[in-house]
C-alpha atoms as an extended CHARMM CRD file, in Angstrom:
* protein
*
       117  EXT
         1         1  MET       CA            127.2400000000       69.6140000000      140.2440000000  PROA      1               0.0000000000
         2         2  ASP       CA            128.6800000000       72.8730000000      138.9470000000  PROA      2               0.0000000000
         3         3  LEU       CA            128.8470000000       71.5270000000      135.3950000000  PROA      3               0.0000000000
         4         4  ALA       CA            125.2410000000       70.3320000000      135.5090000000  PROA      4               0.0000000000
         5         5  LEU       CA            124.1230000000       73.6980000000      136.8890000000  PROA      5               0.0000000000
         6         6  ALA       CA            126.0670000000       75.5440000000      134.2020000000  PROA      6               0.0000000000
         7         7  LEU       CA            124.5110000000       73.3810000000      131.4800000000  PROA      7               0.0000000000
         8         8  VAL       CA            121.0030000000       73.9800000000      132.8000000000  PROA      8               0.0000000000
         9         9  VAL       CA            121.5830000000       77.7370000000      133.0500000000  PROA      9               0.0000000000
        10        10  GLY       CA            123.1450000000       77.8060000000      129.5830000000  PROA      10              0.0000000000
        11        11  ALA       CA            120.2620000000       75.8640000000      128.0630000000  PROA      11              0.0000000000
        12        12  MET       CA            117.7360000000       78.1800000000      129.6970000000  PROA      12              0.0000000000
        13        13  LEU       CA            119.5990000000       81.2630000000      128.4640000000  PROA      13              0.0000000000
        14        14  VAL       CA            119.7600000000       79.8990000000      124.9200000000  PROA      14              0.0000000000
        15        15  ALA       CA            116.0650000000       78.9500000000      124.9770000000  PROA      15              0.0000000000
        16        16  GLY       CA            115.1590000000       82.3600000000      126.3950000000  PROA      16              0.0000000000
        17        17  GLY       CA            117.2440000000       84.0320000000      123.7110000000  PROA      17              0.0000000000
        18        18  VAL       CA            115.5140000000       82.0100000000      120.9980000000  PROA      18              0.0000000000
        19        19  PHE       CA            112.0640000000       82.9600000000      122.3030000000  PROA      19              0.0000000000
        20        20  THR       CA            113.0840000000       86.6110000000      122.5850000000  PROA      20              0.0000000000
        21        21  PHE       CA            114.4830000000       86.5390000000      119.0470000000  PROA      21              0.0000000000
        22        22  LEU       CA            111.2390000000       85.0050000000      117.7760000000  PROA      22              0.0000000000
        23        23  ALA       CA            109.2850000000       87.7520000000      119.5300000000  PROA      23              0.0000000000
        24        24  ALA       CA            111.4390000000       90.4070000000      117.8480000000  PROA      24              0.0000000000
        25        25  LEU       CA            111.0900000000       88.6520000000      114.4990000000  PROA      25              0.0000000000
        26        26  GLY       CA            107.3200000000       88.5300000000      114.9690000000  PROA      26              0.0000000000
        27        27  ILE       CA            107.2130000000       92.2570000000      115.6630000000  PROA      27              0.0000000000
        28        28  VAL       CA            109.0680000000       92.9480000000      112.4220000000  PROA      28              0.0000000000
        29        29  ARG       CA            107.4230000000       90.3840000000      110.1370000000  PROA      29              0.0000000000
        30        30  LEU       CA            103.7880000000       89.9460000000      111.1810000000  PROA      30              0.0000000000
        31        31  PRO       CA            101.1290000000       91.8310000000      109.1900000000  PROA      31              0.0000000000
        32        32  ASP       CA             99.1130000000       93.8710000000      111.6970000000  PROA      32              0.0000000000
        33        33  VAL       CA             99.3410000000       95.4310000000      115.1280000000  PROA      33              0.0000000000
        34        34  TYR       CA             97.3230000000       92.6650000000      116.7830000000  PROA      34              0.0000000000
        35        35  THR       CA             99.4800000000       89.7480000000      115.6460000000  PROA      35              0.0000000000
        36        36  ARG       CA            102.6400000000       91.7340000000      116.4040000000  PROA      36              0.0000000000
        37        37  MET       CA            101.3760000000       92.3940000000      119.8920000000  PROA      37              0.0000000000
        38        38  HSD       CA            100.5690000000       88.6990000000      120.3290000000  PROA      38              0.0000000000
        39        39  ALA       CA            104.1180000000       87.7280000000      119.3500000000  PROA      39              0.0000000000
        40        40  ALA       CA            105.6320000000       90.2870000000      121.6860000000  PROA      40              0.0000000000
        41        41  SER       CA            103.4990000000       89.3900000000      124.6830000000  PROA      41              0.0000000000
        42        42  LYS       CA            103.6140000000       85.5990000000      124.4020000000  PROA      42              0.0000000000
        43        43  ALA       CA            107.1130000000       84.8150000000      123.1510000000  PROA      43              0.0000000000
        44        44  GLY       CA            108.5980000000       87.8030000000      124.9610000000  PROA      44              0.0000000000
        45        45  THR       CA            107.1140000000       86.6540000000      128.2600000000  PROA      45              0.0000000000
        46        46  VAL       CA            108.4620000000       83.1260000000      127.8760000000  PROA      46              0.0000000000
        47        47  GLY       CA            111.8840000000       84.3630000000      126.7600000000  PROA      47              0.0000000000
        48        48  SER       CA            112.3110000000       86.8850000000      129.5260000000  PROA      48              0.0000000000
        49        49  GLY       CA            110.9850000000       84.4130000000      132.0900000000  PROA      49              0.0000000000
        50        50  LEU       CA            113.5160000000       81.7870000000      131.0880000000  PROA      50              0.0000000000
        51        51  MET       CA            116.3440000000       84.3090000000      131.2520000000  PROA      51              0.0000000000
        52        52  LEU       CA            115.2250000000       85.6420000000      134.6350000000  PROA      52              0.0000000000
        53        53  PHE       CA            114.9620000000       82.1340000000      136.0100000000  PROA      53              0.0000000000
        54        54  ALA       CA            118.4160000000       81.2660000000      134.6120000000  PROA      54              0.0000000000
        55        55  ALA       CA            119.9050000000       84.3500000000      136.2580000000  PROA      55              0.0000000000
        56        56  GLY       CA            118.3120000000       83.3880000000      139.5680000000  PROA      56              0.0000000000
        57        57  ILE       CA            119.6840000000       79.8560000000      139.3790000000  PROA      57              0.0000000000
        58        58  HSD       CA            123.1360000000       81.0730000000      138.3400000000  PROA      58              0.0000000000
        59        59  ALA       CA            123.3690000000       83.3640000000      141.3570000000  PROA      59              0.0000000000
        60        60  GLU       CA            123.0400000000       80.3420000000      143.6930000000  PROA      60              0.0000000000
        61        61  ASP       CA            121.4050000000       82.6090000000      146.2610000000  PROA      61              0.0000000000
        62        62  PRO       CA            117.8370000000       81.8940000000      147.4090000000  PROA      62              0.0000000000
        63        63  ALA       CA            117.0890000000       85.6010000000      147.8330000000  PROA      63              0.0000000000
        64        64  ILE       CA            118.0720000000       86.3810000000      144.2410000000  PROA      64              0.0000000000
        65        65  LEU       CA            116.1810000000       83.3500000000      142.9380000000  PROA      65              0.0000000000
        66        66  THR       CA            113.0980000000       84.4980000000      144.8420000000  PROA      66              0.0000000000
        67        67  ARG       CA            113.3750000000       87.9810000000      143.3200000000  PROA      67              0.0000000000
        68        68  ALA       CA            113.8070000000       86.5030000000      139.8510000000  PROA      68              0.0000000000
        69        69  LEU       CA            110.7240000000       84.3340000000      140.3270000000  PROA      69              0.0000000000
        70        70  ALA       CA            108.7560000000       87.3160000000      141.6520000000  PROA      70              0.0000000000
        71        71  GLY       CA            109.7760000000       89.3140000000      138.5910000000  PROA      71              0.0000000000
        72        72  PHE       CA            108.6950000000       86.4710000000      136.3340000000  PROA      72              0.0000000000
        73        73  VAL       CA            105.3180000000       86.1530000000      138.0740000000  PROA      73              0.0000000000
        74        74  PHE       CA            104.7980000000       89.9010000000      137.8250000000  PROA      74              0.0000000000
        75        75  PHE       CA            105.6500000000       89.8290000000      134.1150000000  PROA      75              0.0000000000
        76        76  VAL       CA            103.3600000000       86.8470000000      133.4550000000  PROA      76              0.0000000000
        77        77  LEU       CA            100.4950000000       88.6240000000      135.2150000000  PROA      77              0.0000000000
        78        78  THR       CA            100.9380000000       92.0450000000      133.6110000000  PROA      78              0.0000000000
        79        79  ALA       CA            102.1200000000       91.4360000000      130.0160000000  PROA      79              0.0000000000
        80        80  PRO       CA             98.9600000000       89.6840000000      128.7250000000  PROA      80              0.0000000000
        81        81  VAL       CA             96.6730000000       92.2030000000      130.4210000000  PROA      81              0.0000000000
        82        82  ALA       CA             98.6370000000       95.1170000000      128.9790000000  PROA      82              0.0000000000
        83        83  ALA       CA             98.6160000000       93.5440000000      125.5040000000  PROA      83              0.0000000000
        84        84  HSD       CA             94.8670000000       93.0030000000      125.7220000000  PROA      84              0.0000000000
        85        85  LEU       CA             94.2280000000       96.6100000000      126.7370000000  PROA      85              0.0000000000
        86        86  VAL       CA             96.4950000000       97.9960000000      124.0180000000  PROA      86              0.0000000000
        87        87  ALA       CA             94.7840000000       95.7670000000      121.4210000000  PROA      87              0.0000000000
        88        88  LYS       CA             91.3680000000       96.9340000000      122.5900000000  PROA      88              0.0000000000
        89        89  ALA       CA             92.4820000000      100.5610000000      122.3730000000  PROA      89              0.0000000000
        90        90  ALA       CA             93.9630000000       99.9840000000      118.9110000000  PROA      90              0.0000000000
        91        91  HSD       CA             90.7240000000       98.3980000000      117.7240000000  PROA      91              0.0000000000
        92        92  GLY       CA             88.7170000000      101.2700000000      119.1630000000  PROA      92              0.0000000000
        93        93  ALA       CA             91.0310000000      103.7660000000      117.4460000000  PROA      93              0.0000000000
        94        94  GLY       CA             90.3460000000      102.0940000000      114.1110000000  PROA      94              0.0000000000
        95        95  TYR       CA             93.4530000000      100.0570000000      113.3700000000  PROA      95              0.0000000000
        96        96  ARG       CA             92.3600000000       97.5220000000      110.8050000000  PROA      96              0.0000000000
        97        97  LEU       CA             92.9410000000       93.8050000000      110.9130000000  PROA      97              0.0000000000
        98        98  THR       CA             94.9310000000       92.1830000000      108.1340000000  PROA      98              0.0000000000
        99        99  ARG       CA             93.0220000000       90.9410000000      105.0820000000  PROA      99              0.0000000000
       100       100  LEU       CA             93.8580000000       87.3830000000      106.1530000000  PROA      100             0.0000000000
       101       101  THR       CA             91.7240000000       87.7410000000      109.2920000000  PROA      101             0.0000000000
       102       102  VAL       CA             88.4150000000       85.9430000000      108.8840000000  PROA      102             0.0000000000
       103       103  ILE       CA             86.4190000000       87.0650000000      111.9370000000  PROA      103             0.0000000000
       104       104  ASP       CA             86.4010000000       90.3410000000      113.8560000000  PROA      104             0.0000000000
       105       105  ASP       CA             84.5820000000       89.4730000000      117.0780000000  PROA      105             0.0000000000
       106       106  MET       CA             85.0570000000       92.9140000000      118.6080000000  PROA      106             0.0000000000
       107       107  ARG       CA             83.4230000000       94.6150000000      115.6330000000  PROA      107             0.0000000000
       108       108  ALA       CA             80.5200000000       92.1630000000      115.7090000000  PROA      108             0.0000000000
       109       109  ALA       CA             80.0390000000       92.7670000000      119.4400000000  PROA      109             0.0000000000
       110       110  ARG       CA             80.1160000000       96.5290000000      118.9390000000  PROA      110             0.0000000000
       111       111  GLU       CA             77.4850000000       96.2490000000      116.1960000000  PROA      111             0.0000000000
       112       112  ARG       CA             75.2720000000       94.0610000000      118.4150000000  PROA      112             0.0000000000
       113       113  ASN       CA             75.5340000000       96.5900000000      121.2530000000  PROA      113             0.0000000000
       114       114  ALA       CA             74.6830000000       99.4420000000      118.8970000000  PROA      114             0.0000000000
       115       115  LYS       CA             71.5160000000       97.6450000000      117.7710000000  PROA      115             0.0000000000
       116       116  LYS       CA             70.3950000000       97.0970000000      121.3820000000  PROA      116             0.0000000000
       117       117  ARG       CA             70.4230000000      100.8150000000      122.1210000000  PROA      117             0.0000000000
């Protein structure tokens, strides 16, 4: 059983590391603040969640596993909301989308609201 547990924990750590690496790569390589933020919030959440869960399993203590799961739930609930609010603030501050972006829904909504007033 110890070998199976070690393999599961190792696989989760490697997968979490890959997701975290992809998040870091996305932050460096993606063209604008919005896509960078998307990479950081999505892949970073999955990567850190897998690593937290692996640490909880490795400890073989229900209390530590519960704390790891609580940390993961907290991160899953807060990271997307924080990314959304930062993206909204960046758009309001005037950070432009990349030229590859086809539709800017927030700009269209702001223009519709301005016409209603």
